[in-house]
Coordinates of C-alpha atoms in Angstrom, one line a residue:
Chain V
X138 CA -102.3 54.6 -2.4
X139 CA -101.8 58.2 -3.3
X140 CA -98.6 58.5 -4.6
X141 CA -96.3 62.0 -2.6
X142 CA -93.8 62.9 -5.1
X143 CA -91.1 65.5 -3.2
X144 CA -88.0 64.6 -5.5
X145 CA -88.8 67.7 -8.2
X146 CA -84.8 68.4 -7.7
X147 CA -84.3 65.0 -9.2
X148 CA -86.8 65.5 -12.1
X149 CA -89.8 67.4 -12.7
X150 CA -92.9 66.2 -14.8
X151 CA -93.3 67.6 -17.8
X152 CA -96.1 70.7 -18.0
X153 CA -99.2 69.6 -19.8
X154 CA -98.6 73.0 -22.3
X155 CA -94.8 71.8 -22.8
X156 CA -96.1 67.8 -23.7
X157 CA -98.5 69.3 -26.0
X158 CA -96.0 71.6 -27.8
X159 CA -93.2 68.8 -28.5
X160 CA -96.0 66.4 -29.7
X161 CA -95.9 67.4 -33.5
X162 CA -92.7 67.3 -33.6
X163 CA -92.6 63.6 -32.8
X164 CA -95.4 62.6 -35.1
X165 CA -95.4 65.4 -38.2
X166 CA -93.4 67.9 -38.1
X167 CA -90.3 65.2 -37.9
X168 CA -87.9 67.0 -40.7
X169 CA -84.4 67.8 -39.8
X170 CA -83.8 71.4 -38.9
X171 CA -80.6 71.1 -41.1
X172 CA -82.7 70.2 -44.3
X173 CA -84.6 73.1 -46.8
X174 CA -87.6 71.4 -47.2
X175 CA -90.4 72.6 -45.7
X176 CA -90.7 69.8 -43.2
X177 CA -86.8 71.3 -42.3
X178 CA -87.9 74.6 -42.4
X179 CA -90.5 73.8 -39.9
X180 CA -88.3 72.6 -37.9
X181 CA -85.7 75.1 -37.6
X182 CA -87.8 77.9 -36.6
X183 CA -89.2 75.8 -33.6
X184 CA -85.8 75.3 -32.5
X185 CA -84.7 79.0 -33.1
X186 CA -88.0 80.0 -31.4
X187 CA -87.2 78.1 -28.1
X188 CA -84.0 79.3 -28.4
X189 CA -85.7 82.9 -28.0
X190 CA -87.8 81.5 -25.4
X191 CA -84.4 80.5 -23.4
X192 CA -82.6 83.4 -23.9
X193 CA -85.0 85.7 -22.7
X194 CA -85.6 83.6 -19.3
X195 CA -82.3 85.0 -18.3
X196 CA -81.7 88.2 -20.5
X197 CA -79.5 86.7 -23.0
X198 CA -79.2 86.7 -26.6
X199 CA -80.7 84.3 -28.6
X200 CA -77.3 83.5 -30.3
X201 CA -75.9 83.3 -27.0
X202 CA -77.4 80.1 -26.3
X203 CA -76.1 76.2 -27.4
X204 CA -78.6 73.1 -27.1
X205 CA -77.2 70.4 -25.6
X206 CA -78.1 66.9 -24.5
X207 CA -78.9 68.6 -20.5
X208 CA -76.9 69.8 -17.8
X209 CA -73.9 67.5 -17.8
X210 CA -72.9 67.6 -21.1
X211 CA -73.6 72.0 -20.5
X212 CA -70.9 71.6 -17.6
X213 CA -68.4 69.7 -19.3
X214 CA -68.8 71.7 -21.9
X215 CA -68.3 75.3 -20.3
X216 CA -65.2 74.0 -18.4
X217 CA -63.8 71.9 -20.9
X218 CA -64.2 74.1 -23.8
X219 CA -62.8 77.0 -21.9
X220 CA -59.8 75.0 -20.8
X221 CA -58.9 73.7 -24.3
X222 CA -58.7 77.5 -25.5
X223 CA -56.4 78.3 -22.4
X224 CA -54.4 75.6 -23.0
X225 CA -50.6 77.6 -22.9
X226 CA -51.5 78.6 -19.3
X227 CA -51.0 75.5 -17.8
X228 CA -48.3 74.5 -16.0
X229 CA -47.9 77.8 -14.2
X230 CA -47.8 78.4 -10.4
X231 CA -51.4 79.5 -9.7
X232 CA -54.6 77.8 -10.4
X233 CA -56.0 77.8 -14.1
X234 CA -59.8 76.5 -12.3
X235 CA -61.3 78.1 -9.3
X236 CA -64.8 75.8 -8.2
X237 CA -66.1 75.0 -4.9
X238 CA -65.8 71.5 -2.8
X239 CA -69.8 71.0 -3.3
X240 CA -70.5 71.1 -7.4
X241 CA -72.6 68.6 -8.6
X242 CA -70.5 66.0 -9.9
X243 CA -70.8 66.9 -13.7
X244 CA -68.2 70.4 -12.8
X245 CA -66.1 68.2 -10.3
X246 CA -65.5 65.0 -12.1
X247 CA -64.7 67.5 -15.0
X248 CA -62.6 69.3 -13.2
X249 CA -60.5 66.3 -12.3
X250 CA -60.4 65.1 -15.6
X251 CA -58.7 68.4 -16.6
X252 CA -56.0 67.9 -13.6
X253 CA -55.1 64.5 -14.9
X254 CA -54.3 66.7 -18.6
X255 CA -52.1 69.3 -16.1
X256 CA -54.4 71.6 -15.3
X257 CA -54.3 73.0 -11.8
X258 CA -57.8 73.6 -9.7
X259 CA -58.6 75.2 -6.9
X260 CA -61.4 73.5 -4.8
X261 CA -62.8 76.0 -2.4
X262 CA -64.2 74.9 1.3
X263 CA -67.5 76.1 2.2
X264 CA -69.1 77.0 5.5
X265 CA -71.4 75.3 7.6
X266 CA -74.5 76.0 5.5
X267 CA -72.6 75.6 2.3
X268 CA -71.6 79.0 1.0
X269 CA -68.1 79.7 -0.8
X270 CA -66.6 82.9 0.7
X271 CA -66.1 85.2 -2.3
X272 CA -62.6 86.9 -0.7
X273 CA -61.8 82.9 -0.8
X274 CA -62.3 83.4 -4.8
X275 CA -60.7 86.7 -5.2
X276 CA -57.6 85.2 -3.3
X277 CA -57.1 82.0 -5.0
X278 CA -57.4 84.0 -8.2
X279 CA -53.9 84.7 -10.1
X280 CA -52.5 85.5 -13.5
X281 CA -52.9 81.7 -14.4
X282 CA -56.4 81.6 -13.9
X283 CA -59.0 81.7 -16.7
X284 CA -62.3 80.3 -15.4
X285 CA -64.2 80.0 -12.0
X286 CA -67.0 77.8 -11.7
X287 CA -70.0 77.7 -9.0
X288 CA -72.7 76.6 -9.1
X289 CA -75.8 79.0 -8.3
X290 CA -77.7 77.1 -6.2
X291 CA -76.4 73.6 -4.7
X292 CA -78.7 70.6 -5.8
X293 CA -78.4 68.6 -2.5
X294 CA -78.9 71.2 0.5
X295 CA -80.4 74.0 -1.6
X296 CA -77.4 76.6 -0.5
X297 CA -77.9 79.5 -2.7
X298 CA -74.5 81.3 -3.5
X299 CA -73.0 84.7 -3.5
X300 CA -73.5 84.7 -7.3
X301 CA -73.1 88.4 -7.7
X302 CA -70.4 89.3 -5.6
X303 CA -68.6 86.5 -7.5
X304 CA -69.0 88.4 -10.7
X305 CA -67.8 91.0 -9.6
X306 CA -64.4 89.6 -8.6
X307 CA -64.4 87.6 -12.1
X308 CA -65.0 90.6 -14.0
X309 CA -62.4 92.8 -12.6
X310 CA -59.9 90.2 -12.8
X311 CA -60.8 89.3 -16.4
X312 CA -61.6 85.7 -15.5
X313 CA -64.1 83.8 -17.3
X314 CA -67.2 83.4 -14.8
X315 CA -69.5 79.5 -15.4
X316 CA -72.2 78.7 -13.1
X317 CA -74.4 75.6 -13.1
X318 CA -77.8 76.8 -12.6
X319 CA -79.5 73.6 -13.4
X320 CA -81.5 74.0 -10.0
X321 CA -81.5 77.5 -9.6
X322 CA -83.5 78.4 -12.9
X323 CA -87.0 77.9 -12.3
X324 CA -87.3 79.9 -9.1
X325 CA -84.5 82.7 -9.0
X326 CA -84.9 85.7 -11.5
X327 CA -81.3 85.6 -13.7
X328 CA -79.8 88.5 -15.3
X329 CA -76.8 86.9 -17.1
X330 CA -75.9 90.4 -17.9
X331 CA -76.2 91.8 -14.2
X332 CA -74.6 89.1 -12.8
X333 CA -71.6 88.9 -14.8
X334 CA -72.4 85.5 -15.6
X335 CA -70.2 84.5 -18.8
X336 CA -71.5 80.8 -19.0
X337 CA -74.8 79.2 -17.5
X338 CA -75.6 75.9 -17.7
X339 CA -79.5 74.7 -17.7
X340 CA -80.8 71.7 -17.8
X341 CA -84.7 71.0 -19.3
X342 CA -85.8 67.9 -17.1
X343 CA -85.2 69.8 -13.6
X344 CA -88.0 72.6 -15.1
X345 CA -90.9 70.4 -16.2
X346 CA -89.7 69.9 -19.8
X347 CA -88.3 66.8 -21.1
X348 CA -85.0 64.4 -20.4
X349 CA -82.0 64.5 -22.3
X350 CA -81.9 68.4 -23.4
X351 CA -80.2 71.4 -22.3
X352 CA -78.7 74.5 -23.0
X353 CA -75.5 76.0 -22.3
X354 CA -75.3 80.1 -22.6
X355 CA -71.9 81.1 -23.4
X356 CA -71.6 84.9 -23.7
X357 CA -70.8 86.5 -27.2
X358 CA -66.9 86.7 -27.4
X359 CA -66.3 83.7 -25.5
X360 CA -64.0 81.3 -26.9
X361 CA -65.2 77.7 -26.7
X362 CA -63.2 74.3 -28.0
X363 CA -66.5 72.0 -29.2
X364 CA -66.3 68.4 -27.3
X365 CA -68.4 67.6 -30.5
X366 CA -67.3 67.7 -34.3
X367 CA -69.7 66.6 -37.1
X368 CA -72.1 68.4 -39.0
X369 CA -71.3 72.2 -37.6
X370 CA -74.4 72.4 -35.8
X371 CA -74.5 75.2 -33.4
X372 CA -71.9 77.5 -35.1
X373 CA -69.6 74.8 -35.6
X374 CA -69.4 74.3 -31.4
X375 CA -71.8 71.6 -31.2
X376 CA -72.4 69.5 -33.6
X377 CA -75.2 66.5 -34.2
X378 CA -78.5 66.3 -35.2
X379 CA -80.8 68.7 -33.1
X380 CA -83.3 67.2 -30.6
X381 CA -86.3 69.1 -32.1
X382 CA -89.3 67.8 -29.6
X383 CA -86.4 68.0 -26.8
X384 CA -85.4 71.6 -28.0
X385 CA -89.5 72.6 -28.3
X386 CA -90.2 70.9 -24.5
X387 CA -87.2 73.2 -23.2
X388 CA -88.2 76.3 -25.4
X389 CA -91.4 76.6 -24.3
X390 CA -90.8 75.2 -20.2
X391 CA -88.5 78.5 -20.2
X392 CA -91.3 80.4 -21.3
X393 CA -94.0 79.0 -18.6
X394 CA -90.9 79.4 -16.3
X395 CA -90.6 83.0 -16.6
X396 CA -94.2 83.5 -16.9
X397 CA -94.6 82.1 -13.3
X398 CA -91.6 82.2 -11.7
X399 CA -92.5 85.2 -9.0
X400 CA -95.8 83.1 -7.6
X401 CA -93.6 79.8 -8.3
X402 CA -91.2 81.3 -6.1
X403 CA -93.5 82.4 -3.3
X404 CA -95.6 79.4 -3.4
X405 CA -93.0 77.0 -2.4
X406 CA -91.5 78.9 0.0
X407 CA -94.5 78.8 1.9
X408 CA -95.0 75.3 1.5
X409 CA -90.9 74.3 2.5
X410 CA -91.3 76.8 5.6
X411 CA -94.1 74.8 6.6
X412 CA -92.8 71.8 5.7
X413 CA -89.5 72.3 7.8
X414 CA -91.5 73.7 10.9
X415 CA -93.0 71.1 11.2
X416 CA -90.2 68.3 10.7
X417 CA -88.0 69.9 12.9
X418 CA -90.4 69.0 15.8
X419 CA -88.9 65.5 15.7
X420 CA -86.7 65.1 18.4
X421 CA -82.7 65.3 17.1
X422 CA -83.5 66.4 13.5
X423 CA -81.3 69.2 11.6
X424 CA -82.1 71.2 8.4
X425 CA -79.1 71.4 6.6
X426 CA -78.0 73.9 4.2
X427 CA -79.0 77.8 5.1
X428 CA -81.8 78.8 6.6
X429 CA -82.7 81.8 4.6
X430 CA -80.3 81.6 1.6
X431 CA -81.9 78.5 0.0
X432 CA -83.9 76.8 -3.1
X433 CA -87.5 77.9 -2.3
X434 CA -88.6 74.3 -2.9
X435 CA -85.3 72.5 -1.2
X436 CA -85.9 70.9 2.9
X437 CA -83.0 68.6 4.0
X438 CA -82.9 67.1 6.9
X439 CA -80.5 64.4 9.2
X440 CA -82.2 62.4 11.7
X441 CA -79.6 60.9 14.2
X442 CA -79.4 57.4 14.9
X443 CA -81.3 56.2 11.9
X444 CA -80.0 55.9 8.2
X445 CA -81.1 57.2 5.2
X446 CA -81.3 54.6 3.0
X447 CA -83.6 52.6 5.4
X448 CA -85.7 56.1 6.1
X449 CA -86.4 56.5 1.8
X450 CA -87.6 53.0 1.2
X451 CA -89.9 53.1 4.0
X452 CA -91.3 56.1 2.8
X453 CA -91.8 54.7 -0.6
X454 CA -93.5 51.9 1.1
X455 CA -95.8 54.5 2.0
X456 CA -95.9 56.1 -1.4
X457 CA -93.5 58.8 -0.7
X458 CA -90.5 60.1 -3.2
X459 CA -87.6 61.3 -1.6
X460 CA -84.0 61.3 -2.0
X461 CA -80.9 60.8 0.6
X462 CA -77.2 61.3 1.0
X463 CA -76.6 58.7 2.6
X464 CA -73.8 56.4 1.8
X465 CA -75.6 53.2 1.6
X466 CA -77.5 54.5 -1.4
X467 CA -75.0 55.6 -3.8
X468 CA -72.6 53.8 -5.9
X469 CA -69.7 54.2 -4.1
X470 CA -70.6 53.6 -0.9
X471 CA -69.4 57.3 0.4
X472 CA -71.7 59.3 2.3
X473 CA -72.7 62.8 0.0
X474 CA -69.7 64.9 -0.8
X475 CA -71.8 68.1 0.3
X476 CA -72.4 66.6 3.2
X477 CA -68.9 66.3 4.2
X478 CA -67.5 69.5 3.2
X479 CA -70.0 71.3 5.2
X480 CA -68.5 69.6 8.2
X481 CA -70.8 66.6 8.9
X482 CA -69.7 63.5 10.1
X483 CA -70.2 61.0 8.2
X484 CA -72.1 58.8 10.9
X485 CA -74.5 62.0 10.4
X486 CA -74.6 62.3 7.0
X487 CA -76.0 58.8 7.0
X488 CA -79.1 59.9 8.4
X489 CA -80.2 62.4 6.1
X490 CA -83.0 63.1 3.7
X491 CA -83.8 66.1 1.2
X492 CA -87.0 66.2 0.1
X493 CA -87.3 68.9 -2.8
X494 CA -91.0 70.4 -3.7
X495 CA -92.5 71.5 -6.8
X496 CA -95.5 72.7 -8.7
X497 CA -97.9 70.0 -8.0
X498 CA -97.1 70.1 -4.4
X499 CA -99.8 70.6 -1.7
X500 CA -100.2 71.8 2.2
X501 CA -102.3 68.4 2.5
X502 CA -98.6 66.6 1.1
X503 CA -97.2 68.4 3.4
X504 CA -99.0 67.5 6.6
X505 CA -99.3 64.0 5.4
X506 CA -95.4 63.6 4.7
X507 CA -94.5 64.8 7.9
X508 CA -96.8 62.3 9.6
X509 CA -95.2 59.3 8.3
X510 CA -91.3 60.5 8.5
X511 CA -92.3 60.9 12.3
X512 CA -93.3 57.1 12.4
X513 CA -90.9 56.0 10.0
X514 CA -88.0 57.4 12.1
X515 CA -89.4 56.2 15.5
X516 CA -89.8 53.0 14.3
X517 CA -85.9 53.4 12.8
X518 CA -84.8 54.5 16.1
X519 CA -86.4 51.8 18.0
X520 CA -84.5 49.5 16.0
X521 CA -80.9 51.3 16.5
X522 CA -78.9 50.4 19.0
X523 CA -77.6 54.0 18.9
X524 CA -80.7 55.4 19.7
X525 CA -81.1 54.8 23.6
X526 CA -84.0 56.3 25.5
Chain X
X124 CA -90.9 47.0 -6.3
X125 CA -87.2 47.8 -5.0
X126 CA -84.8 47.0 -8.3
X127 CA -81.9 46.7 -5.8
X128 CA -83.5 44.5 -3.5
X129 CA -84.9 40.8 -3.8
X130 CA -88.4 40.5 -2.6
X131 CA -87.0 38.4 0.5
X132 CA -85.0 41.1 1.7
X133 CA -88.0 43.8 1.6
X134 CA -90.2 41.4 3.5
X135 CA -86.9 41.0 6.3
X136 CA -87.0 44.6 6.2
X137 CA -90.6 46.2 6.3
X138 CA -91.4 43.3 8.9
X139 CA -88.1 42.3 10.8
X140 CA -88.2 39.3 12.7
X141 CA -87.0 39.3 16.7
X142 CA -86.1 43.0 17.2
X143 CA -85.4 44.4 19.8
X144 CA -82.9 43.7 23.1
X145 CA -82.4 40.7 25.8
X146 CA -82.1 42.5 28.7
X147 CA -80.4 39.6 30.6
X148 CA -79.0 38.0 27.4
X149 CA -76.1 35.4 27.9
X150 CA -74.2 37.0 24.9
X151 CA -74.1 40.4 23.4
X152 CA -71.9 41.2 20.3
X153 CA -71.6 44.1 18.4
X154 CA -70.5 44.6 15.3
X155 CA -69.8 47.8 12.8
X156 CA -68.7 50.9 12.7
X157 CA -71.6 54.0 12.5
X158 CA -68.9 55.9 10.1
X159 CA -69.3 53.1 7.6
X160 CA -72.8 53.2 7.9
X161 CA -73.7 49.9 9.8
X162 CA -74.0 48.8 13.3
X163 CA -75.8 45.6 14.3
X164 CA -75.8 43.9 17.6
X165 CA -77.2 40.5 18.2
X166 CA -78.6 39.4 22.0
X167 CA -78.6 35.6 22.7
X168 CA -80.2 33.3 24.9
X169 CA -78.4 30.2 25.4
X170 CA -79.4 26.7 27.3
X171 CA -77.6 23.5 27.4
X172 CA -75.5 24.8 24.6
X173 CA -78.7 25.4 22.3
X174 CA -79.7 29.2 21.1
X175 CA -82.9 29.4 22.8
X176 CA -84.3 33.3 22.2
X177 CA -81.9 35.7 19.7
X178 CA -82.6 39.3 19.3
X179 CA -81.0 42.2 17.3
X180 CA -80.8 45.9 17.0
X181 CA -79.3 47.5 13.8
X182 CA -78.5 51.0 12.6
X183 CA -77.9 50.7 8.8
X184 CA -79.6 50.1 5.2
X185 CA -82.3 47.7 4.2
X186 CA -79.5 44.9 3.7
X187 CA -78.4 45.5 6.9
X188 CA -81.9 45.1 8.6
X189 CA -82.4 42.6 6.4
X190 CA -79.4 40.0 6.8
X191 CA -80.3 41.0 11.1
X192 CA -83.5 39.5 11.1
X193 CA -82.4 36.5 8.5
X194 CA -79.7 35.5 11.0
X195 CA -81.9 35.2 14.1
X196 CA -84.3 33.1 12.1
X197 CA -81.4 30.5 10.7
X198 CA -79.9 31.0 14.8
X199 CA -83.0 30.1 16.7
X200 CA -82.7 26.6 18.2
X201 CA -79.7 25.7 16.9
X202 CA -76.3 24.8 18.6
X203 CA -73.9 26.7 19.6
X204 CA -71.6 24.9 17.2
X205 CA -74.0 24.5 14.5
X206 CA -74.6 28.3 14.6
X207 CA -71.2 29.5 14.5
X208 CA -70.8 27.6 11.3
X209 CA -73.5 30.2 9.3
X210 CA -71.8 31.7 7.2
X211 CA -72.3 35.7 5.2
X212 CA -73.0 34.0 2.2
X213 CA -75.7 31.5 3.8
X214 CA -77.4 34.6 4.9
X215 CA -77.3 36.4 1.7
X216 CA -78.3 32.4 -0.3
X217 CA -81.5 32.5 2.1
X218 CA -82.1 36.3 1.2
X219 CA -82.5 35.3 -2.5
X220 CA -79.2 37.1 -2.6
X221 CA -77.7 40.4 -2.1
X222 CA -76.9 43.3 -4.4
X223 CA -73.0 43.0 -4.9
X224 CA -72.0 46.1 -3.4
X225 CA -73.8 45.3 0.0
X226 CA -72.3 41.7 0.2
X227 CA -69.5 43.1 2.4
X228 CA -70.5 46.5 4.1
X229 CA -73.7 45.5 5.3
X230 CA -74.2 41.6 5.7
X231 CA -72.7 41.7 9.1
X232 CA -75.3 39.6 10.3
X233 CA -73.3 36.5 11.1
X234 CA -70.4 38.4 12.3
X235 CA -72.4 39.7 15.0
X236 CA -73.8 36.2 15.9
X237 CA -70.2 35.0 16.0
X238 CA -69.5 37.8 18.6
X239 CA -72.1 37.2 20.9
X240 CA -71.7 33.3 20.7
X241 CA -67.6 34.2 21.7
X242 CA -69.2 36.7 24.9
X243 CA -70.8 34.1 25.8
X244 CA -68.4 31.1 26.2
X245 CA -65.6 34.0 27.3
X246 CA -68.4 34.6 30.1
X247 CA -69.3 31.3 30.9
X248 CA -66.6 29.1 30.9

């Protein structure tokens, strides 16, 4: 059975070109960019070289950007390390965090780790599609704030947020501005610079380059606490051996990103448009999320009466990788935190299913997927008892 | 296949055994809650105080399907008394087991059975 893979916003595969560029430094050129041999040498200016190649993705500078082990460690890195250097403004009456009620779980979890050390956060609601209202930001803002954090894009409903005007209200107030662009990157143009973006977090998996590497880019003049001390790696803010093959993949997926992100972009699009058309003619299904302001490669749907769980394994069955909100899949047995704060019950966040697309992805995929998720949820339904007609 | 799953509980699931409704069953119980997730009701048949058909319907997750179909199989033929003794955990045992997080949530099965076998005696006493 031919395999449909339409979970790229889980992980990617990594490019042919980006395999083939980590390979040497697996098998010969293994020295340790911190030694002066040659091997070392080596080394080192692969890693400063992909941290050109990152930089330029999103018009940074090259010492602007810190490797780290992906895109949670970049999170709890930007909000921690910000909060440890703005330690004397806790305690005060307004917030010292502004985020949103939908961040991936590597800002929130971090966030309420900082509340539990007395810092006070402000977790903005969203609308129905998912978008934070940036007069929401501006109010919560006060002279005990130092750092808002949204994320550019959200990794579950594909809800693409008001990024700029954001930047905007962080730069006039003086307030540090992070966003988690982990899903964002590979098809939306960044201008750190434009945006008024002080920290971005990127993570190498989600753009066809390998697991465990990331980058955080913190702008020059930004004061960071490192979560790790050794060796002084990374100006002395994050330390430990670097990932050199890791560091290469990333380097050089940022590259093929930039190269291609405009047809990318465009390509997807197309497909997802098609893709939701065509879903949507299943009697009680939703898109959820925005209907224009969205990840060109994110579709995610609720089916009513059925559950999600049920709805992803028998589309494995059939060779098909999604993913789902629902409850009954995740660890603690709560339907998606997204899900909710857009105002979905959770009875109907149950029934949902995002199915993300990516490079390899085909019309044919398309036509085939939406096939089998119209069986799969009759067959669902006709086992529900609330499903009655 | 499914790491969660046992193989038992993927077979209950792709191919689930006495789906569907009674339409004039001698006991209906439902039990659940759509919030949490799960809702299963379970349709029986009943002669000289024997289970003689059992149906089920469920809205939920692969354990869910899976512990439905299970308990109509165990049910089928048995007394009335004998079936009110299965228990969650004979279910799971004859599933090869559940995933722990699913034991409670969504191995209703025999809750269900329990209901419809009360619906019945409450209508036929």
């Amino acid at each position: 059975m031919k395999k449909i893979y339409m979970d790229y916003a889980a992980s990617t595969p990594v490019d042919e070109k980006v395999f083939e560029e980590m390979l040497p430094f697996l098998k010969t050129s293994y020295g340790n960019p911190s030694s002066i041999h040659s091997l070392g040498v080596e080394a080192f200016d692969a890693v400063e070289e992909a941290r050109e190649r990152v930089a330029k993705l999103i018009h940074a500078k090259d010492d602007e950007i810190i490797f780290t082990s992906g895109g949670t460690e970049s999170d709890n890195f930007a909000i921690k390390g910000v909060a440890y250097k703005n330690k004397d403004k806790r305690g005060g009456k307004g917030y010292n965090i502004i985020t949103s009620s939908i961040e991936h779980p590597a800002v929130l979890e971090t966030c309420k780790h900082l509340e539990s050390q007395g810092f006070k956060v402000r977790y903005l609601p969203v609308d129905k599609y998912g978008i934070v209202n940036p007069d929401d930001v501006k109010t919560a803002i006060s002279k005990d704030t130092f750092l808002v954090t949204i994320m550019f894009a959200n990794n579950e409903i594909g809800t693409i947020e008001p990024i700029e005007e954001i930047g905007k209200i962080t730069k006039k107030n003086d307030v540090l501005f992070h966003t988690d662009a982990v899903q964002a990157i590979s098809t939306i143009p960044i201008d750190v610079k434009g945006l008024n973006i002080d920290l971005l977090s990127i993570s190498s998996h989600k753009i066809y380059g390998p697991k465990g590497c990331g980058a955080l880019y913190a702008r020059k003049g930004v004061k960071l606490q490192p979560l790790m001390h050794g060796g002084g790696h990374e100006g002395k803010l994050r330390s430990g051996t670097y990932n050199t093959p890791g560091i290469v993949g990333l380097g050089k997926a940022c590259e093929i990103v930039k190269e291609r992100i405009s047809t990318d972009a465009k390509n997807l699009k197309s497909l997802r448009d098609s893709l939701i058309k065509n879903v949507l003619k299943i009697e009680e299904s939703y898109l959820n999320g925005h209907p224009e302001k969205r990840l060109a490669n994110n579709a995610h749907f609720r089916f009513s009466a059925i559950e999600g769980e049920s709805l992803n394994l028998m589309l494995d069955d059939e060779g098909i990788a999604g993913a789902t909100g629902s409850a009954c899949s995740s660890k603690k047995l709560q339907a998606s935190h997204v899900l909710i704060a857009i105002g979905l019950k959770p009875e109907e966040a149950h029934g949902s299913l995002r199915l993300s697309l990516g490079r390899q992805s085909t019309k044919e995929e398309i036509s085939i997927v939406y096939e089998k998720i119209s069986k799969i949820v009759e067959k669902l339904r006709y086992m529900s008892p609330l499903w009655n007609r | 296949m499914c790491p969660m799953y046992s193989e038992k509980v993927m077979e209950h699931f792709r191919n689930p055994k006495n789906m569907g409704e009674i339409k004039d069953a001698d006991g209906v119980g439902t039990v659940g809650n759509p919030t949490c997730g799960d809702l299963m009701t379970i349709y029986i048949k009943v002669k000289d105080d024997v289970i003689t058909d059992i149906k089920f319907k469920t809205f939920g997750c692969a354990a869910a399907i899976a512990t439905s179909s299970m308990i109509t199989e165990i049910a089928k033929n048995k007394t009335l008394s004998e079936a009110q003794k299965i228990t969650r955990d004979n279910v799971a045992e004859k599933l090869d087991g559940l995933p722990p997080i699913k034991m409670h949530c969504s191995n209703l099965a025999s809750d269900a059975l329990k209901a419809a076998i009360n619906d019945y005696k409450k209508k036929h006493k």
